[in-house]
XYZ file of C-alpha atoms in Angstrom:
344
model
C 0.000 -0.004 -0.003
C 1.410 3.368 -1.025
C 1.581 6.257 1.411
C -0.971 9.014 0.753
C 0.325 12.311 -0.552
C -1.016 14.207 2.451
C -1.115 12.734 5.938
C -0.564 13.500 9.582
C 2.961 14.314 10.633
C 5.263 11.342 11.308
C 7.396 11.252 14.418
C 10.529 12.757 12.913
C 13.554 13.758 14.936
C 14.979 16.558 12.821
C 18.360 18.127 13.175
C 17.721 21.827 13.868
C 18.833 24.268 11.193
C 22.080 25.909 12.368
C 21.779 29.639 12.842
C 23.286 31.647 10.022
C 23.295 28.806 7.457
C 21.781 30.696 4.556
C 22.226 28.214 1.687
C 23.691 30.926 -0.508
C 20.971 33.414 0.407
C 21.030 36.759 2.118
C 18.725 37.580 4.996
C 15.556 35.491 4.688
C 15.517 35.263 0.888
C 15.579 31.481 0.523
C 14.177 30.755 3.949
C 17.016 29.039 5.722
C 18.073 31.700 8.233
C 16.840 31.542 11.786
C 14.285 34.195 12.827
C 16.745 35.860 15.195
C 18.864 36.908 12.219
C 15.920 37.920 10.041
C 15.053 41.542 9.496
C 11.756 40.713 7.710
C 10.137 39.007 10.707
C 7.173 41.400 10.522
C 5.480 38.873 8.197
C 5.887 36.029 10.674
C 7.795 32.753 10.686
C 7.131 29.182 9.564
C 8.405 26.059 11.308
C 8.703 22.873 9.223
C 10.773 19.713 8.689
C 12.134 18.234 5.454
C 13.057 14.585 4.906
C 14.448 13.203 1.649
C 13.550 9.498 1.728
C 16.040 8.312 -0.885
C 15.101 4.637 -0.490
C 11.506 5.321 -1.554
C 12.166 8.319 -3.843
C 10.038 10.699 -1.794
C 10.344 14.148 -0.261
C 8.365 14.704 2.942
C 7.605 18.230 4.099
C 5.980 18.487 7.525
C 4.388 21.865 8.238
C 4.417 22.325 12.009
C 3.286 25.842 12.845
C 3.449 29.547 12.005
C 3.999 32.411 14.412
C 3.372 36.144 14.266
C 1.358 36.183 11.036
C 0.204 39.616 9.862
C -3.041 39.363 7.856
C -4.394 42.499 6.130
C -7.335 42.781 8.561
C -7.266 42.675 12.349
C -8.574 39.750 14.347
C -8.210 36.013 13.873
C -7.301 34.433 10.541
C -7.859 31.115 8.706
C -4.648 29.845 7.115
C -3.069 26.976 5.198
C 0.353 26.204 3.680
C 0.861 25.568 -0.036
C 4.012 23.852 -1.333
C 5.552 23.939 -4.827
C 8.696 22.358 -6.271
C 10.641 24.688 -8.567
C 11.369 24.548 -11.398
C 8.163 22.840 -12.431
C 4.630 23.386 -13.627
C 2.836 25.080 -10.750
C -0.173 22.774 -10.355
C 1.775 19.596 -11.111
C 3.928 20.036 -7.998
C 1.372 21.806 -5.832
C 0.338 20.392 -2.462
C -1.435 22.075 0.443
C -2.329 21.473 4.058
C -5.757 21.693 5.581
C -7.030 25.090 6.756
C -6.595 25.960 10.430
C -9.206 28.500 11.492
C -9.345 31.334 13.976
C -5.727 31.963 14.971
C -2.572 33.891 14.055
C -0.452 31.062 15.392
C -1.787 28.054 13.445
C -0.551 24.516 14.155
C -0.897 22.085 11.257
C 1.398 19.124 12.064
C 0.690 17.804 8.580
C 3.033 16.117 6.100
C 2.982 16.752 2.344
C 4.744 14.108 0.241
C 6.268 14.401 -3.227
C 6.559 10.953 -4.782
C 9.162 10.250 -7.455
C 11.645 12.682 -5.916
C 15.190 11.629 -6.879
C 18.759 12.620 -6.028
C 18.854 14.557 -9.297
C 15.798 16.531 -8.151
C 17.446 17.295 -4.831
C 20.452 18.732 -6.650
C 18.504 21.138 -8.850
C 15.135 21.910 -7.273
C 13.915 24.420 -4.705
C 10.929 24.054 -2.397
C 8.651 27.076 -2.091
C 6.283 27.282 0.872
C 3.627 29.980 1.056
C 1.203 30.704 3.888
C -2.251 31.765 2.649
C -5.265 33.353 4.307
C -8.278 31.243 3.386
C -10.961 33.921 3.396
C -14.580 32.878 2.899
C -15.460 36.345 1.622
C -12.997 36.378 -1.315
C -12.719 34.060 -4.320
C -8.907 33.913 -4.170
C -6.813 33.201 -1.110
C -4.496 35.966 0.095
C -0.754 35.149 0.386
C 0.626 36.235 3.758
C 4.255 35.385 3.029
C 6.529 32.826 1.406
C 9.980 31.280 1.662
C 12.217 29.163 -0.594
C 14.619 26.394 0.367
C 17.248 24.988 -2.055
C 17.143 21.220 -1.560
C 20.736 20.419 -2.548
C 21.982 20.427 1.046
C 19.497 17.867 2.338
C 21.208 14.720 3.562
C 19.334 11.617 2.300
C 17.277 9.814 4.957
C 17.983 12.465 7.591
C 15.248 14.856 8.732
C 16.189 18.527 8.942
C 14.228 21.136 10.877
C 13.699 24.774 9.857
C 12.238 27.848 11.559
C 12.242 30.571 8.924
C 11.049 34.090 8.243
C 8.391 34.757 5.619
C 8.819 37.469 3.005
C 6.465 39.210 0.623
C 5.346 37.458 -2.546
C 5.590 39.438 -5.791
C 3.633 39.048 -9.016
C 4.586 40.260 -12.494
C 2.480 40.538 -15.633
C 2.874 37.697 -18.119
C 4.458 38.439 -21.509
C 1.850 39.123 -24.203
C 2.681 35.912 -26.033
C 1.448 33.968 -22.967
C -1.682 35.999 -22.253
C -3.940 33.870 -24.443
C -2.600 30.480 -23.349
C -5.455 28.334 -22.124
C -5.837 27.990 -18.375
C -3.213 30.651 -17.593
C -3.660 33.674 -15.371
C -2.798 37.164 -16.612
C -0.278 37.439 -13.775
C 2.457 35.015 -12.818
C 4.809 34.645 -9.884
C 8.138 36.371 -10.379
C 10.589 34.086 -12.175
C 7.952 31.461 -13.051
C 8.448 31.692 -16.822
C 12.117 30.783 -16.515
C 11.322 28.069 -13.998
C 8.781 26.239 -16.164
C 10.580 26.469 -19.498
C 11.832 23.116 -20.730
C 10.316 21.244 -17.785
C 9.721 17.512 -18.001
C 6.394 15.953 -19.027
C 6.209 14.019 -15.784
C 7.313 10.646 -14.495
C 5.799 7.215 -13.907
C 6.416 4.512 -11.296
C 6.369 1.021 -12.820
C 6.882 -2.369 -11.233
C 8.120 -5.371 -13.225
C 8.175 -8.996 -12.111
C 8.765 -12.177 -14.086
C 6.466 -14.779 -12.521
C 7.839 -18.320 -12.802
C 4.541 -19.726 -11.513
C 2.410 -17.997 -14.154
C 5.063 -18.060 -16.861
C 5.043 -14.438 -17.852
C 5.618 -10.783 -17.036
C 3.621 -8.857 -14.430
C 3.571 -5.106 -15.113
C 2.339 -2.802 -12.377
C 1.308 0.774 -13.116
C 1.580 2.317 -9.666
C 1.428 6.086 -10.013
C 2.509 9.163 -11.964
C 3.899 12.432 -10.672
C 4.231 16.012 -11.960
C 2.335 15.358 -15.203
C 1.984 18.157 -17.743
C -1.475 19.801 -17.620
C -3.492 19.315 -20.813
C -6.899 20.775 -19.928
C -8.048 24.378 -19.627
C -8.514 23.992 -15.855
C -4.768 23.395 -15.457
C -5.148 19.670 -14.810
C -5.468 16.432 -16.782
C -7.637 13.302 -16.663
C -4.792 10.799 -17.037
C -4.744 7.111 -17.871
C -1.948 4.767 -18.984
C -1.697 2.530 -22.063
C 0.589 -0.529 -22.279
C 1.662 -2.279 -25.485
C 4.045 -5.219 -25.746
C 5.642 -5.153 -29.216
C 5.837 -7.082 -31.425
C 2.554 -8.805 -30.664
C 2.480 -12.596 -30.838
C -1.274 -12.987 -31.016
C -1.750 -12.982 -27.251
C -3.190 -10.095 -25.306
C -0.698 -7.280 -25.931
C -2.590 -4.038 -25.197
C -3.936 -2.825 -21.875
C -5.011 0.458 -20.332
C -5.698 1.631 -16.815
C -8.783 3.386 -15.548
C -8.997 7.182 -15.834
C -8.142 9.391 -12.862
C -10.047 12.669 -12.951
C -8.578 16.158 -12.559
C -5.128 15.333 -11.226
C -1.483 15.665 -12.200
C -0.322 13.124 -9.614
C -2.580 10.095 -10.181
C -2.340 6.844 -8.235
C -3.361 3.706 -10.190
C -2.050 0.563 -8.473
C -3.174 -1.632 -11.383
C -1.368 -4.762 -12.587
C -1.346 -6.501 -15.989
C 0.039 -9.817 -17.231
C 1.905 -10.772 -20.410
C 2.417 -14.508 -20.966
C 5.716 -15.670 -22.456
C 9.117 -17.201 -21.775
C 12.021 -14.994 -20.733
C 13.836 -15.464 -24.030
C 10.728 -14.448 -25.946
C 10.078 -11.382 -23.790
C 13.723 -10.288 -24.044
C 13.185 -9.735 -27.777
C 10.178 -7.494 -27.206
C 9.644 -3.903 -26.096
C 7.193 -2.602 -23.522
C 5.719 0.708 -24.671
C 4.135 2.762 -21.878
C 2.267 5.983 -22.637
C 0.283 8.402 -20.476
C -2.767 10.124 -21.979
C -5.292 12.781 -21.037
C -8.829 11.492 -21.527
C -11.109 13.802 -23.543
C -14.795 12.959 -23.981
C -15.899 13.223 -27.609
C -12.474 14.212 -28.960
C -9.110 12.532 -29.429
C -7.173 11.878 -26.227
C -4.090 14.073 -25.659
C -0.678 12.456 -25.373
C 1.162 13.502 -22.191
C 4.336 11.429 -22.267
C 5.771 7.969 -22.735
C 8.614 5.571 -22.067
C 9.927 2.395 -23.723
C 11.532 -0.488 -21.818
C 13.509 -2.995 -23.868
C 16.943 -4.479 -24.499
C 17.491 -1.614 -26.969
C 16.851 1.050 -24.361
C 19.569 2.696 -22.269
C 20.186 3.844 -18.728
C 17.555 3.084 -16.102
C 15.118 1.779 -18.707
C 17.546 -0.893 -19.900
C 18.554 -1.738 -16.334
C 14.921 -2.159 -15.212
C 14.113 -4.446 -18.169
C 17.193 -6.648 -17.870
C 17.006 -6.992 -14.100
C 13.376 -8.063 -14.279
C 14.004 -10.785 -16.876
C 17.172 -12.063 -15.204
C 15.461 -12.836 -11.885
C 12.230 -14.677 -11.146
C 9.522 -13.724 -8.686
C 11.172 -10.479 -7.603
C 9.209 -7.276 -7.997
C 11.322 -4.301 -9.105
C 9.914 -0.781 -8.826
C 11.506 2.191 -10.582
C 10.585 5.735 -11.567
C 11.007 6.717 -15.225
C 10.932 10.181 -16.793
C 8.391 10.542 -19.598
C 9.469 11.526 -23.102
C 7.566 14.259 -24.905
C 7.089 12.114 -28.033
C 5.205 8.779 -28.195
C 7.375 5.627 -27.919
C 8.368 4.451 -31.396
C 7.805 0.907 -32.646
C 10.951 -0.933 -33.748
C 11.304 -3.304 -36.611
């Protein structure tokens, strides 16, 4: 059973963030300086813990509490924390806590989990956390302050605690060439255009197992993460297609059920291809992720091909599966932006 993306805080024992360790930032810019050294503390502080679970390719962010928040109006305030991984499509990497009502010192104790988070991601990505006022009188939530943490200094499998100052969030107008893009706001967060350019189409977690008892290959489609949005609402309705090529007359094509309005779907569906190892070794498994559209052609999101002609992790996953019986191997794969091509 896979861990849910949002759950109550685990019992972590974080190492406190050393005072003055700014991760190449000045003041509170990237949110790694202790409040005592922060001259922007008027917006409040946020306490949280980060854990890079390298064994399970996951990043856990536990939002503990905020202190000294300064909402626009006086009185109590209803707040939540929203997390984004940068660079990346905003909604694809967006998670949020529940809303805590009626206080300027909210306590969430809630963990947000990014699945499919690798060592490569840790070396190049930044986590942005923003505290929002969840007002019932306005259509859009009001940002009260944000912080950014470069993830390259996280030690795998070791929790690290932070207590950081919030700073003001700035918006800039989108370039004219982006104004008419479907599902996009007229305003964007500062630096977002550069952050999203050239971003991946997403990734998929597959499990492979050669079953000696059944005499064939078990393929598990477990979940996808950070998929590219294809619909006007900024989301997709994803499903996965499998094709074992070349076909030998047996069942060679499968597809999962559709998951509605999500960029991080969980499937947990398994499919079976009969055949001897030697026969399967000459074939290719084509995996493609699609956005379901009622009444029109489905939109291709991304794909991956596993075979003896592949390279890197894809080749390793395929060979390891066929070289060992009755051992389930799970691995994340980045999706290509073009459909997998059929060989000869």
